[in-house]
mmCIF file of C-alpha atoms and ligand atoms in Angstrom:
data_model
loop_
_atom_site.group_PDB
_atom_site.id
_atom_site.type_symbol
_atom_site.label_atom_id
_atom_site.label_comp_id
_atom_site.label_asym_id
_atom_site.label_seq_id
_atom_site.Cartn_x
_atom_site.Cartn_y
_atom_site.Cartn_z
ATOM 1 C CA MET A 1 35.965 68.519 8.393
ATOM 2 C CA ARG A 2 39.075 66.946 6.862
ATOM 3 C CA VAL A 3 39.382 63.807 4.783
ATOM 4 C CA LEU A 4 42.577 61.898 3.928
ATOM 5 C CA LEU A 5 42.912 59.616 0.909
ATOM 6 C CA MET A 6 45.138 56.711 1.877
ATOM 7 C CA GLY A 7 46.081 53.441 0.232
ATOM 8 C CA HIS A 8 48.753 51.453 -1.531
ATOM 9 C CA PRO A 9 50.705 53.110 -4.373
ATOM 10 C CA ASN A 10 48.964 53.133 -7.774
ATOM 11 C CA VAL A 11 45.430 52.323 -6.607
ATOM 12 C CA GLY A 12 43.969 55.558 -8.001
ATOM 13 C CA LYS A 13 43.960 57.886 -4.981
ATOM 14 C CA SER A 14 44.978 60.921 -7.026
ATOM 15 C CA VAL A 15 42.263 60.307 -9.623
ATOM 16 C CA VAL A 16 39.716 59.998 -6.789
ATOM 17 C CA PHE A 17 41.111 63.269 -5.403
ATOM 18 C CA ASN A 18 40.730 64.994 -8.796
ATOM 19 C CA ARG A 19 37.157 63.771 -9.046
ATOM 20 C CA LEU A 20 36.215 64.851 -5.536
ATOM 21 C CA THR A 21 37.838 68.279 -5.599
ATOM 22 C CA GLY A 22 38.206 69.287 -9.235
ATOM 23 C CA VAL A 23 41.863 70.020 -8.449
ATOM 24 C CA ASP A 24 44.185 68.397 -10.977
ATOM 25 C CA VAL A 25 47.072 66.543 -9.429
ATOM 26 C CA ILE A 26 49.346 64.227 -11.362
ATOM 27 C CA ALA A 27 48.156 60.659 -11.650
ATOM 28 C CA SER A 28 50.120 58.092 -13.582
ATOM 29 C CA ASN A 29 50.456 54.407 -14.010
ATOM 30 C CA TYR A 30 53.468 53.874 -11.835
ATOM 31 C CA PRO A 31 53.637 53.597 -8.069
ATOM 32 C CA GLY A 32 55.042 56.521 -6.140
ATOM 33 C CA THR A 33 53.544 59.283 -8.307
ATOM 34 C CA THR A 34 52.437 61.330 -5.338
ATOM 35 C CA VAL A 35 55.348 62.167 -3.066
ATOM 36 C CA GLU A 36 53.949 65.241 -1.390
ATOM 37 C CA TYR A 37 50.438 65.946 -0.350
ATOM 38 C CA ALA A 38 47.859 68.004 -2.213
ATOM 39 C CA GLN A 39 44.822 69.654 -0.726
ATOM 40 C CA GLY A 40 41.485 70.626 -2.204
ATOM 41 C CA SER A 41 37.890 70.827 -1.121
ATOM 42 C CA THR A 42 34.526 69.373 -1.877
ATOM 43 C CA ARG A 43 31.041 70.110 -0.615
ATOM 44 C CA VAL A 44 29.039 67.539 1.278
ATOM 45 C CA GLU A 45 25.473 68.449 2.218
ATOM 46 C CA GLY A 46 26.283 72.146 1.913
ATOM 47 C CA GLU A 47 29.412 71.910 4.033
ATOM 48 C CA ASP A 48 32.989 72.457 2.819
ATOM 49 C CA VAL A 49 35.150 69.417 3.367
ATOM 50 C CA THR A 50 38.932 69.564 2.926
ATOM 51 C CA VAL A 51 40.320 66.591 1.019
ATOM 52 C CA ILE A 52 43.986 65.626 1.162
ATOM 53 C CA ASP A 53 45.738 63.379 -1.371
ATOM 54 C CA VAL A 54 48.416 61.383 0.416
ATOM 55 C CA PRO A 55 51.385 59.457 -1.055
ATOM 56 C CA GLY A 56 50.830 55.711 -1.329
ATOM 57 C CA THR A 57 51.923 53.457 1.497
ATOM 58 C CA PHE A 58 51.795 49.702 1.948
ATOM 59 C CA SER A 59 51.567 49.875 5.708
ATOM 60 C CA LEU A 60 51.731 52.263 8.617
ATOM 61 C CA GLU A 61 55.331 51.209 9.280
ATOM 62 C CA PRO A 62 57.085 53.366 6.675
ATOM 63 C CA LYS A 63 59.801 51.787 4.522
ATOM 64 C CA ASP A 64 60.750 54.812 2.372
ATOM 65 C CA SER A 65 60.406 58.587 2.349
ATOM 66 C CA ALA A 66 57.033 58.712 0.556
ATOM 67 C CA GLU A 67 55.610 56.258 3.081
ATOM 68 C CA LYS A 68 57.083 58.359 5.861
ATOM 69 C CA VAL A 69 55.256 61.431 4.522
ATOM 70 C CA ALA A 70 52.032 59.408 4.377
ATOM 71 C CA VAL A 71 52.279 58.158 7.955
ATOM 72 C CA GLU A 72 53.313 61.563 9.310
ATOM 73 C CA MET A 73 50.334 63.171 7.596
ATOM 74 C CA LEU A 74 48.032 60.614 9.103
ATOM 75 C CA GLU A 75 49.446 61.267 12.552
ATOM 76 C CA GLN A 76 49.059 65.040 12.139
ATOM 77 C CA GLU A 77 45.406 64.631 11.166
ATOM 78 C CA ARG A 78 44.054 62.978 14.279
ATOM 79 C CA GLY A 79 40.518 64.260 13.730
ATOM 80 C CA ALA A 80 40.289 63.347 10.055
ATOM 81 C CA VAL A 81 38.082 60.865 8.287
ATOM 82 C CA VAL A 82 40.148 58.449 6.181
ATOM 83 C CA ILE A 83 39.074 57.122 2.795
ATOM 84 C CA SER A 84 40.968 53.870 2.363
ATOM 85 C CA VAL A 85 41.322 53.395 -1.397
ATOM 86 C CA ILE A 86 42.005 49.878 -2.553
ATOM 87 C CA ASP A 87 42.351 48.098 -5.876
ATOM 88 C CA SER A 88 39.222 45.933 -6.167
ATOM 89 C CA SER A 89 41.156 43.310 -8.078
ATOM 90 C CA LYS A 90 43.521 42.879 -5.104
ATOM 91 C CA VAL A 91 41.210 43.321 -2.158
ATOM 92 C CA GLU A 92 42.961 41.132 0.431
ATOM 93 C CA ARG A 93 46.127 43.173 0.118
ATOM 94 C CA GLY A 94 44.364 46.472 0.656
ATOM 95 C CA LEU A 95 42.246 45.311 3.552
ATOM 96 C CA TYR A 96 45.229 44.930 5.843
ATOM 97 C CA LEU A 97 46.035 48.645 5.629
ATOM 98 C CA THR A 98 42.331 49.411 6.051
ATOM 99 C CA LEU A 99 42.324 47.427 9.306
ATOM 100 C CA GLU A 100 45.445 49.236 10.482
ATOM 101 C CA LEU A 101 43.689 52.565 9.901
ATOM 102 C CA ILE A 102 40.609 51.400 11.808
ATOM 103 C CA GLU A 103 42.805 50.126 14.624
ATOM 104 C CA ARG A 104 44.430 53.552 14.948
ATOM 105 C CA GLY A 105 40.992 54.946 15.736
ATOM 106 C CA TYR A 106 40.193 56.766 12.500
ATOM 107 C CA PRO A 107 36.691 56.785 11.060
ATOM 108 C CA VAL A 108 37.290 54.898 7.794
ATOM 109 C CA ILE A 109 35.383 54.599 4.524
ATOM 110 C CA LEU A 110 36.448 51.884 2.129
ATOM 111 C CA ALA A 111 36.552 52.780 -1.574
ATOM 112 C CA LEU A 112 36.795 49.703 -3.781
ATOM 113 C CA ASN A 113 38.379 51.475 -6.731
ATOM 114 C CA MET A 114 39.261 49.980 -10.129
ATOM 115 C CA TRP A 115 35.919 48.205 -10.040
ATOM 116 C CA ASP A 116 36.097 48.014 -13.859
ATOM 117 C CA ILE A 117 39.312 46.009 -13.689
ATOM 118 C CA ALA A 118 37.866 43.640 -11.085
ATOM 119 C CA LYS A 119 34.848 43.118 -13.354
ATOM 120 C CA ASP A 120 37.097 42.368 -16.325
ATOM 121 C CA LYS A 121 38.839 39.759 -14.194
ATOM 122 C CA MET A 122 35.450 38.278 -13.192
ATOM 123 C CA ILE A 123 36.068 39.219 -9.568
ATOM 124 C CA ASP A 124 32.762 39.713 -7.828
ATOM 125 C CA ILE A 125 32.693 41.418 -4.450
ATOM 126 C CA ASP A 126 29.570 41.628 -2.303
ATOM 127 C CA VAL A 127 29.861 45.285 -1.268
ATOM 128 C CA LYS A 128 26.981 45.153 1.221
ATOM 129 C CA LYS A 129 28.324 42.050 2.920
ATOM 130 C CA LEU A 130 31.813 43.514 3.124
ATOM 131 C CA SER A 131 30.366 46.667 4.654
ATOM 132 C CA ARG A 132 28.427 44.604 7.199
ATOM 133 C CA ILE A 133 31.450 42.551 8.190
ATOM 134 C CA MET A 134 33.806 45.524 8.366
ATOM 135 C CA GLY A 135 31.237 47.716 10.081
ATOM 136 C CA ILE A 136 32.209 50.686 7.912
ATOM 137 C CA PRO A 137 30.778 52.323 4.773
ATOM 138 C CA VAL A 138 32.023 50.610 1.600
ATOM 139 C CA VAL A 139 31.527 51.853 -1.970
ATOM 140 C CA SER A 140 32.705 50.647 -5.345
ATOM 141 C CA THR A 141 34.305 53.294 -7.561
ATOM 142 C CA ILE A 142 35.771 53.713 -11.013
ATOM 143 C CA ALA A 143 37.730 56.912 -10.524
ATOM 144 C CA ILE A 144 38.630 57.338 -14.201
ATOM 145 C CA SER A 145 34.963 57.488 -15.195
ATOM 146 C CA GLY A 146 33.644 59.051 -11.994
ATOM 147 C CA ASP A 147 31.405 56.100 -11.112
ATOM 148 C CA GLY A 148 30.661 55.942 -7.398
ATOM 149 C CA ILE A 149 32.389 59.212 -6.549
ATOM 150 C CA ARG A 150 29.207 61.043 -5.593
ATOM 151 C CA LYS A 151 28.207 58.117 -3.384
ATOM 152 C CA LEU A 152 31.666 58.174 -1.835
ATOM 153 C CA ALA A 153 31.313 61.876 -0.992
ATOM 154 C CA SER A 154 27.892 61.250 0.517
ATOM 155 C CA LEU A 155 29.346 58.617 2.880
ATOM 156 C CA ILE A 156 31.976 60.921 4.388
ATOM 157 C CA LYS A 157 29.646 62.007 7.187
ATOM 158 C CA GLU A 158 28.660 58.429 8.009
ATOM 159 C CA ALA A 159 32.123 57.260 8.988
ATOM 160 C CA LYS A 160 32.641 56.470 12.669
ATOM 161 C CA PRO A 161 35.512 54.983 14.638
ATOM 162 C CA ILE A 162 34.972 51.295 15.401
ATOM 163 C CA LYS A 163 36.842 48.520 17.199
ATOM 164 C CA VAL A 164 38.823 45.950 15.208
ATOM 165 C CA ASP A 165 37.817 43.297 17.795
ATOM 166 C CA GLU A 166 34.226 43.592 16.611
ATOM 167 C CA ILE A 167 35.282 42.886 13.028
ATOM 168 C CA VAL A 168 37.263 39.858 14.133
ATOM 169 C CA GLU A 169 34.194 38.566 15.989
ATOM 170 C CA ARG A 170 32.017 38.956 12.909
ATOM 171 C CA VAL A 171 34.591 37.226 10.707
ATOM 172 C CA GLY A 172 34.761 34.381 13.215
ATOM 173 C CA SER A 173 31.012 33.872 13.407
HETATM 174 N N1 GTP B 1 40.951 51.158 -14.991
HETATM 175 C C1 GTP B 1 41.052 52.034 -13.997
HETATM 176 N N2 GTP B 1 42.186 52.755 -13.860
HETATM 177 C C2 GTP B 1 42.236 53.643 -12.835
HETATM 178 C C3 GTP B 1 41.167 53.825 -11.918
HETATM 179 N N3 GTP B 1 41.549 54.771 -11.028
HETATM 180 C C4 GTP B 1 42.775 55.146 -11.365
HETATM 181 N N4 GTP B 1 43.222 54.486 -12.461
HETATM 182 C C5 GTP B 1 44.536 54.593 -13.112
HETATM 183 O O1 GTP B 1 45.483 54.030 -12.212
HETATM 184 C C6 GTP B 1 46.746 54.681 -12.308
HETATM 185 C C7 GTP B 1 47.197 55.152 -10.945
HETATM 186 O O2 GTP B 1 46.368 56.225 -10.523
HETATM 187 P P1 GTP B 1 46.881 57.317 -9.450
HETATM 188 O O3 GTP B 1 45.686 58.141 -9.104
HETATM 189 O O4 GTP B 1 48.099 58.002 -9.906
HETATM 190 O O5 GTP B 1 47.242 56.352 -8.246
HETATM 191 P P2 GTP B 1 47.732 56.778 -6.770
HETATM 192 O O6 GTP B 1 47.044 55.838 -5.834
HETATM 193 O O7 GTP B 1 47.530 58.224 -6.563
HETATM 194 O O8 GTP B 1 49.277 56.394 -6.853
HETATM 195 P P3 GTP B 1 50.495 56.977 -5.941
HETATM 196 O O9 GTP B 1 50.420 58.467 -5.959
HETATM 197 O O10 GTP B 1 51.696 56.441 -6.640
HETATM 198 O O11 GTP B 1 50.329 56.394 -4.591
HETATM 199 C C8 GTP B 1 46.542 55.807 -13.333
HETATM 200 O O12 GTP B 1 47.002 55.353 -14.574
HETATM 201 C C9 GTP B 1 45.034 56.005 -13.326
HETATM 202 O O13 GTP B 1 44.533 56.541 -14.536
HETATM 203 C C10 GTP B 1 39.975 53.021 -12.097
HETATM 204 O O14 GTP B 1 39.012 53.078 -11.320
HETATM 205 N N5 GTP B 1 39.993 52.148 -13.141
HETATM 206 MG MG1 MG B 2 48.845 59.701 -6.180
#
C-alpha cells in the first residue's frame, strides 16, 4: 500500500511525513521547501505502508517545476491513497485541490492540519459534518505536536474512491 501526501505549499506536509514515518525531511516556513519527493514507511494494523512526501502544488495544472514533479508523481501512483493536507485556517482554498484529487479517482483522506492556528484565529470547523458532506475520512491534525497523527494513520485503510457528483448533491441539499 502506498500513500501520497499532497497539498498546497507550506501547509505542513513534510512535518506530517516526519511524524508518520520517523524519517526526517526538511520542513521550513517558506513555500517550496520540498522540491523532490521523499519516501518512508509506517505501519498500519501490522502492515507496512509506504508514505511519500510530495512537493506542494496549488492545483493539478502545474505552473512551475515543483508543481510538475507533484503532478507527475500523482500520475505515476495510480493505485495510491492520497492524504490531502490543508491549512485549517484557510480551508476553502485547500478544498478545491482536495476535490480535484477525488475527481481523478484517488481514495482521499483530508487532514485539517494547523488546527492550532485555526483555533487561535477562532475558526471552528465541524470535522464530522465536513466528513459527511465530502464523503471521505477527515481528521484534524497539529503536525508539530503530533496531535491527530495516529488517527490519520488509522484512517488510511478507510479511504475509498468516490464521485464528486455525490458531494455536489449533498452540498446542494
Ligand atoms: N503551528 C503549526 N505549524 C505547523 C504545523 N504543521 C507544520 N507547521 C509548520 O509549517 C511550516 C511548513 O511546514 P512544511 O512541513 O515544511 O510544509 P510543506 O507542506 O511540506 O511545504 P512545501 O514542502 O513547501 O510544500 C513549518 O514551519 C512547520 O513547522 C501545525 O500543525 N501547526
Ligand atoms: Mg515539504
